[in-house]
Amino acid sequence: MRKFLLVLLIGIVLSACNTKEKRSERKTNEPKVYSNEFFSLEYPSDWDYEEEINDMADTIPAMSKGIRATFYKNNPYAPFHTVMVQKSAMFECFETPEEWRDLSVQMKQFSPEYIGTVDNLMLDSIQFGPYPAAMAGFVVITEDGDTLIHKQLVVMDGHDLYYLNNSYDWNDDGTLQKKGDSILSTFRIKNSSQDQ
């Protein structure tokens, strides 16, 4: 009887160990998918997001519906890092991403947080997949006194305009920049003019 109880107890312990292993295997680091009517994006499973909608088209017919989604790791001890995608609500007034990028640079001059541009991030005539794009880079000082790099990719799909932003700590060794760029590489436009 003792041998039977011992074998039964060992069997229960081994079964519990296998169950724990299977449960931990189920926990994966598969990315989450954010999606709205305009675009989708994959982001890390331990990140959160906030969404803002700008629908002024009812009051200003020349404007379109805009949406901004900001992704971040909700950990106060982690270095500052956010990824943000914005579909602009602006009306059609420029034909190239470089013109929209230049407007973005000019508008930042009115914000005391933005203290300058990063020359090696100022790029013209680039592509983001099939879409024409331009890039800007800014140095930013936050209200808390942190210094950040704000890397902005301006992407055009027909007359629709998207801003893809990767903001990370000035002292980044390249890790945060690469992670943000990797997240932004999953950005997909729905009902793209390229599909028509």
PDB file of C-alpha atoms in Angstrom:
ATOM      1  CA  MET A   1       0.000   0.000   0.000  1.00  0.00           C
ATOM      2  CA  ARG A   2       2.874   2.368   0.825  1.00  0.00           C
ATOM      3  CA  LYS A   3       4.450   1.750  -2.569  1.00  0.00           C
ATOM      4  CA  PHE A   4       1.126   2.480  -4.243  1.00  0.00           C
ATOM      5  CA  LEU A   5       0.750   5.772  -2.310  1.00  0.00           C
ATOM      6  CA  LEU A   6       4.356   6.716  -3.095  1.00  0.00           C
ATOM      7  CA  VAL A   7       3.870   6.009  -6.819  1.00  0.00           C
ATOM      8  CA  LEU A   8       0.562   7.936  -6.751  1.00  0.00           C
ATOM      9  CA  LEU A   9       2.204  10.904  -5.001  1.00  0.00           C
ATOM     10  CA  ILE A  10       5.111  10.962  -7.502  1.00  0.00           C
ATOM     11  CA  GLY A  11       2.606  10.768 -10.368  1.00  0.00           C
ATOM     12  CA  ILE A  12       0.653  13.749  -8.970  1.00  0.00           C
ATOM     13  CA  VAL A  13       3.834  15.820  -8.545  1.00  0.00           C
ATOM     14  CA  LEU A  14       5.036  15.027 -12.081  1.00  0.00           C
ATOM     15  CA  SER A  15       1.600  15.807 -13.477  1.00  0.00           C
ATOM     16  CA  ALA A  16       1.577  19.176 -11.673  1.00  0.00           C
ATOM     17  CA  CYS A  17       5.033  19.995 -13.050  1.00  0.00           C
ATOM     18  CA  ASN A  18       3.906  19.168 -16.593  1.00  0.00           C
ATOM     19  CA  THR A  19       0.774  21.278 -16.146  1.00  0.00           C
ATOM     20  CA  LYS A  20       2.820  24.285 -14.997  1.00  0.00           C
ATOM     21  CA  GLU A  21       5.122  23.863 -17.961  1.00  0.00           C
ATOM     22  CA  LYS A  22       2.203  23.778 -20.381  1.00  0.00           C
ATOM     23  CA  ARG A  23       0.654  26.867 -18.799  1.00  0.00           C
ATOM     24  CA  SER A  24       3.919  28.791 -19.084  1.00  0.00           C
ATOM     25  CA  GLU A  25       4.202  27.718 -22.717  1.00  0.00           C
ATOM     26  CA  ARG A  26       0.812  29.321 -23.354  1.00  0.00           C
ATOM     27  CA  LYS A  27       2.114  32.671 -22.138  1.00  0.00           C
ATOM     28  CA  THR A  28       3.795  34.049 -25.217  1.00  0.00           C
ATOM     29  CA  ASN A  29       5.259  37.327 -26.222  1.00  0.00           C
ATOM     30  CA  GLU A  30       3.082  37.435 -29.313  1.00  0.00           C
ATOM     31  CA  PRO A  31       2.462  41.051 -30.291  1.00  0.00           C
ATOM     32  CA  LYS A  32      -0.943  42.639 -29.922  1.00  0.00           C
ATOM     33  CA  VAL A  33      -2.651  44.132 -32.967  1.00  0.00           C
ATOM     34  CA  TYR A  34      -4.109  47.626 -32.918  1.00  0.00           C
ATOM     35  CA  SER A  35      -6.574  48.369 -35.698  1.00  0.00           C
ATOM     36  CA  ASN A  36      -8.938  51.187 -36.687  1.00  0.00           C
ATOM     37  CA  GLU A  37     -10.732  52.063 -39.920  1.00  0.00           C
ATOM     38  CA  PHE A  38      -7.574  53.587 -41.461  1.00  0.00           C
ATOM     39  CA  PHE A  39      -4.575  51.541 -40.342  1.00  0.00           C
ATOM     40  CA  SER A  40      -3.268  48.697 -38.213  1.00  0.00           C
ATOM     41  CA  LEU A  41      -0.072  48.160 -36.240  1.00  0.00           C
ATOM     42  CA  GLU A  42       1.476  45.377 -34.150  1.00  0.00           C
ATOM     43  CA  TYR A  43       2.882  46.367 -30.760  1.00  0.00           C
ATOM     44  CA  PRO A  44       4.510  44.488 -27.854  1.00  0.00           C
ATOM     45  CA  SER A  45       2.231  42.480 -25.572  1.00  0.00           C
ATOM     46  CA  ASP A  46       3.479  44.357 -22.475  1.00  0.00           C
ATOM     47  CA  TRP A  47       2.666  47.792 -23.953  1.00  0.00           C
ATOM     48  CA  ASP A  48      -0.527  49.861 -23.707  1.00  0.00           C
ATOM     49  CA  TYR A  49      -2.061  52.405 -26.060  1.00  0.00           C
ATOM     50  CA  GLU A  50      -4.208  55.525 -26.031  1.00  0.00           C
ATOM     51  CA  GLU A  51      -6.371  56.667 -28.921  1.00  0.00           C
ATOM     52  CA  GLU A  52      -7.601  60.139 -29.843  1.00  0.00           C
ATOM     53  CA  ILE A  53     -10.088  60.843 -32.632  1.00  0.00           C
ATOM     54  CA  ASN A  54     -10.376  64.180 -34.422  1.00  0.00           C
ATOM     55  CA  ASP A  55     -13.553  64.265 -36.502  1.00  0.00           C
ATOM     56  CA  MET A  56     -13.958  67.878 -37.579  1.00  0.00           C
ATOM     57  CA  ALA A  57     -15.226  66.976 -41.059  1.00  0.00           C
ATOM     58  CA  ASP A  58     -18.811  67.691 -39.937  1.00  0.00           C
ATOM     59  CA  THR A  59     -17.947  71.293 -39.023  1.00  0.00           C
ATOM     60  CA  ILE A  60     -15.130  71.941 -41.517  1.00  0.00           C
ATOM     61  CA  PRO A  61     -15.941  70.007 -44.715  1.00  0.00           C
ATOM     62  CA  ALA A  62     -12.434  70.429 -46.175  1.00  0.00           C
ATOM     63  CA  MET A  63     -10.970  68.414 -43.286  1.00  0.00           C
ATOM     64  CA  SER A  64     -11.024  64.640 -42.970  1.00  0.00           C
ATOM     65  CA  LYS A  65     -11.299  62.379 -39.961  1.00  0.00           C
ATOM     66  CA  GLY A  66      -8.039  62.126 -38.049  1.00  0.00           C
ATOM     67  CA  ILE A  67      -6.907  59.607 -35.487  1.00  0.00           C
ATOM     68  CA  ARG A  68      -3.851  59.322 -33.257  1.00  0.00           C
ATOM     69  CA  ALA A  69      -2.743  56.146 -31.481  1.00  0.00           C
ATOM     70  CA  THR A  70       0.109  56.333 -28.966  1.00  0.00           C
ATOM     71  CA  PHE A  71       1.841  53.140 -27.790  1.00  0.00           C
ATOM     72  CA  TYR A  72       4.029  52.909 -24.695  1.00  0.00           C
ATOM     73  CA  LYS A  73       5.319  50.619 -21.981  1.00  0.00           C
ATOM     74  CA  ASN A  74       3.443  51.503 -18.802  1.00  0.00           C
ATOM     75  CA  ASN A  75       6.453  51.217 -16.493  1.00  0.00           C
ATOM     76  CA  PRO A  76       7.691  54.330 -14.657  1.00  0.00           C
ATOM     77  CA  TYR A  77      11.164  52.788 -14.266  1.00  0.00           C
ATOM     78  CA  ALA A  78      11.688  52.038 -17.951  1.00  0.00           C
ATOM     79  CA  PRO A  79      13.460  54.624 -20.127  1.00  0.00           C
ATOM     80  CA  PHE A  80      11.093  56.944 -21.974  1.00  0.00           C
ATOM     81  CA  HIS A  81       9.908  55.416 -25.228  1.00  0.00           C
ATOM     82  CA  THR A  82       6.706  55.952 -27.200  1.00  0.00           C
ATOM     83  CA  VAL A  83       5.577  55.069 -30.677  1.00  0.00           C
ATOM     84  CA  MET A  84       2.757  57.113 -32.173  1.00  0.00           C
ATOM     85  CA  VAL A  85       0.881  56.913 -35.469  1.00  0.00           C
ATOM     86  CA  GLN A  86      -1.362  59.738 -36.592  1.00  0.00           C
ATOM     87  CA  LYS A  87      -3.618  59.957 -39.607  1.00  0.00           C
ATOM     88  CA  SER A  88      -3.835  63.671 -40.243  1.00  0.00           C
ATOM     89  CA  ALA A  89      -7.187  65.447 -40.425  1.00  0.00           C
ATOM     90  CA  MET A  90      -5.664  68.272 -42.474  1.00  0.00           C
ATOM     91  CA  PHE A  91      -7.151  69.163 -45.819  1.00  0.00           C
ATOM     92  CA  GLU A  92      -5.224  68.663 -49.044  1.00  0.00           C
ATOM     93  CA  CYS A  93      -2.794  71.529 -49.466  1.00  0.00           C
ATOM     94  CA  PHE A  94       0.561  69.854 -50.234  1.00  0.00           C
ATOM     95  CA  GLU A  95       1.466  67.280 -52.850  1.00  0.00           C
ATOM     96  CA  THR A  96       4.642  65.768 -51.359  1.00  0.00           C
ATOM     97  CA  PRO A  97       5.699  64.330 -48.014  1.00  0.00           C
ATOM     98  CA  GLU A  98       8.657  66.734 -48.019  1.00  0.00           C
ATOM     99  CA  GLU A  99       6.287  69.726 -47.981  1.00  0.00           C
ATOM    100  CA  TRP A 100       4.333  68.235 -45.066  1.00  0.00           C
ATOM    101  CA  ARG A 101       7.594  67.411 -43.256  1.00  0.00           C
ATOM    102  CA  ASP A 102       8.817  70.988 -43.721  1.00  0.00           C
ATOM    103  CA  LEU A 103       5.530  72.276 -42.290  1.00  0.00           C
ATOM    104  CA  SER A 104       5.999  69.991 -39.287  1.00  0.00           C
ATOM    105  CA  VAL A 105       9.504  71.395 -38.760  1.00  0.00           C
ATOM    106  CA  GLN A 106       8.208  74.974 -39.003  1.00  0.00           C
ATOM    107  CA  MET A 107       5.349  74.308 -36.551  1.00  0.00           C
ATOM    108  CA  LYS A 108       7.744  72.798 -33.990  1.00  0.00           C
ATOM    109  CA  GLN A 109       9.542  76.158 -33.835  1.00  0.00           C
ATOM    110  CA  PHE A 110       6.551  77.539 -31.927  1.00  0.00           C
ATOM    111  CA  SER A 111       6.824  74.869 -29.213  1.00  0.00           C
ATOM    112  CA  PRO A 112       9.330  75.513 -26.404  1.00  0.00           C
ATOM    113  CA  GLU A 113       9.831  71.743 -25.973  1.00  0.00           C
ATOM    114  CA  TYR A 114      11.449  71.380 -29.403  1.00  0.00           C
ATOM    115  CA  ILE A 115      14.972  72.781 -29.367  1.00  0.00           C
ATOM    116  CA  GLY A 116      16.361  71.732 -32.746  1.00  0.00           C
ATOM    117  CA  THR A 117      16.547  69.236 -35.555  1.00  0.00           C
ATOM    118  CA  VAL A 118      18.826  66.215 -35.952  1.00  0.00           C
ATOM    119  CA  ASP A 119      20.625  66.634 -39.285  1.00  0.00           C
ATOM    120  CA  ASN A 120      21.213  62.936 -40.029  1.00  0.00           C
ATOM    121  CA  LEU A 121      17.475  62.224 -39.600  1.00  0.00           C
ATOM    122  CA  MET A 122      16.387  64.867 -42.135  1.00  0.00           C
ATOM    123  CA  LEU A 123      15.802  62.771 -45.264  1.00  0.00           C
ATOM    124  CA  ASP A 124      13.957  63.469 -48.531  1.00  0.00           C
ATOM    125  CA  SER A 125      12.595  61.190 -51.245  1.00  0.00           C
ATOM    126  CA  ILE A 126      12.488  57.960 -49.264  1.00  0.00           C
ATOM    127  CA  GLN A 127       9.995  55.109 -49.423  1.00  0.00           C
ATOM    128  CA  PHE A 128       7.965  53.407 -46.727  1.00  0.00           C
ATOM    129  CA  GLY A 129       6.929  50.244 -48.528  1.00  0.00           C
ATOM    130  CA  PRO A 130       5.117  51.460 -51.670  1.00  0.00           C
ATOM    131  CA  TYR A 131       4.478  54.943 -50.238  1.00  0.00           C
ATOM    132  CA  PRO A 132       6.505  58.123 -50.736  1.00  0.00           C
ATOM    133  CA  ALA A 133       7.899  59.445 -47.470  1.00  0.00           C
ATOM    134  CA  ALA A 134      10.183  61.995 -45.863  1.00  0.00           C
ATOM    135  CA  MET A 135      11.811  62.014 -42.434  1.00  0.00           C
ATOM    136  CA  ALA A 136      12.586  64.536 -39.726  1.00  0.00           C
ATOM    137  CA  GLY A 137      14.368  64.288 -36.411  1.00  0.00           C
ATOM    138  CA  PHE A 138      13.984  66.628 -33.444  1.00  0.00           C
ATOM    139  CA  VAL A 139      15.617  67.153 -30.061  1.00  0.00           C
ATOM    140  CA  VAL A 140      12.961  67.598 -27.380  1.00  0.00           C
ATOM    141  CA  ILE A 141      13.099  68.679 -23.730  1.00  0.00           C
ATOM    142  CA  THR A 142      10.094  67.422 -21.744  1.00  0.00           C
ATOM    143  CA  GLU A 143       8.409  69.232 -18.844  1.00  0.00           C
ATOM    144  CA  ASP A 144      10.299  66.854 -16.514  1.00  0.00           C
ATOM    145  CA  GLY A 145      13.622  67.915 -18.015  1.00  0.00           C
ATOM    146  CA  ASP A 146      14.263  64.720 -19.988  1.00  0.00           C
ATOM    147  CA  THR A 147      15.986  65.057 -23.355  1.00  0.00           C
ATOM    148  CA  LEU A 148      14.463  62.970 -26.139  1.00  0.00           C
ATOM    149  CA  ILE A 149      14.928  62.255 -29.812  1.00  0.00           C
ATOM    150  CA  HIS A 150      11.674  62.497 -31.772  1.00  0.00           C
ATOM    151  CA  LYS A 151      12.054  60.680 -35.071  1.00  0.00           C
ATOM    152  CA  GLN A 152       9.176  61.402 -37.466  1.00  0.00           C
ATOM    153  CA  LEU A 153       8.376  59.662 -40.745  1.00  0.00           C
ATOM    154  CA  VAL A 154       5.832  61.460 -42.960  1.00  0.00           C
ATOM    155  CA  VAL A 155       4.045  58.995 -45.251  1.00  0.00           C
ATOM    156  CA  MET A 156       1.563  59.813 -48.027  1.00  0.00           C
ATOM    157  CA  ASP A 157      -1.027  57.477 -49.506  1.00  0.00           C
ATOM    158  CA  GLY A 158      -2.646  59.493 -52.274  1.00  0.00           C
ATOM    159  CA  HIS A 159      -3.784  62.588 -50.373  1.00  0.00           C
ATOM    160  CA  ASP A 160      -3.989  60.819 -47.006  1.00  0.00           C
ATOM    161  CA  LEU A 161      -1.192  61.804 -44.667  1.00  0.00           C
ATOM    162  CA  TYR A 162       0.305  59.709 -41.848  1.00  0.00           C
ATOM    163  CA  TYR A 163       2.882  60.652 -39.231  1.00  0.00           C
ATOM    164  CA  LEU A 164       4.855  57.733 -37.800  1.00  0.00           C
ATOM    165  CA  ASN A 165       6.707  58.834 -34.666  1.00  0.00           C
ATOM    166  CA  ASN A 166       9.367  57.100 -32.598  1.00  0.00           C
ATOM    167  CA  SER A 167      10.366  59.070 -29.463  1.00  0.00           C
ATOM    168  CA  TYR A 168      13.098  57.746 -27.208  1.00  0.00           C
ATOM    169  CA  ASP A 169      15.649  58.804 -24.615  1.00  0.00           C
ATOM    170  CA  TRP A 170      18.578  60.899 -25.865  1.00  0.00           C
ATOM    171  CA  ASN A 171      21.019  58.457 -24.211  1.00  0.00           C
ATOM    172  CA  ASP A 172      19.644  55.454 -26.104  1.00  0.00           C
ATOM    173  CA  ASP A 173      22.349  53.087 -27.328  1.00  0.00           C
ATOM    174  CA  GLY A 174      20.260  52.293 -30.403  1.00  0.00           C
ATOM    175  CA  THR A 175      18.071  49.663 -28.719  1.00  0.00           C
ATOM    176  CA  LEU A 176      14.977  51.849 -28.267  1.00  0.00           C
ATOM    177  CA  GLN A 177      15.289  53.385 -31.716  1.00  0.00           C
ATOM    178  CA  LYS A 178      15.476  49.936 -33.332  1.00  0.00           C
ATOM    179  CA  LYS A 179      12.547  48.642 -31.292  1.00  0.00           C
ATOM    180  CA  GLY A 180      10.387  51.634 -32.240  1.00  0.00           C
ATOM    181  CA  ASP A 181      11.378  51.336 -35.893  1.00  0.00           C
ATOM    182  CA  SER A 182      10.525  47.632 -35.765  1.00  0.00           C
ATOM    183  CA  ILE A 183       7.056  48.385 -34.346  1.00  0.00           C
ATOM    184  CA  LEU A 184       6.458  51.054 -36.997  1.00  0.00           C
ATOM    185  CA  SER A 185       7.525  48.622 -39.740  1.00  0.00           C
ATOM    186  CA  THR A 186       4.286  46.693 -39.033  1.00  0.00           C
ATOM    187  CA  PHE A 187       2.151  49.754 -39.905  1.00  0.00           C
ATOM    188  CA  ARG A 188      -0.360  48.922 -42.649  1.00  0.00           C
ATOM    189  CA  ILE A 189      -2.801  51.273 -44.383  1.00  0.00           C
ATOM    190  CA  LYS A 190      -6.301  49.912 -44.978  1.00  0.00           C
ATOM    191  CA  ASN A 191      -8.061  50.611 -48.277  1.00  0.00           C
ATOM    192  CA  SER A 192      -4.868  52.089 -49.630  1.00  0.00           C
ATOM    193  CA  SER A 193      -4.837  54.001 -52.910  1.00  0.00           C
ATOM    194  CA  GLN A 194      -2.018  51.564 -53.846  1.00  0.00           C
ATOM    195  CA  ASP A 195      -4.553  48.711 -53.777  1.00  0.00           C
ATOM    196  CA  GLN A 196      -6.836  50.365 -56.324  1.00  0.00           C
TER     197      GLN A 196
END
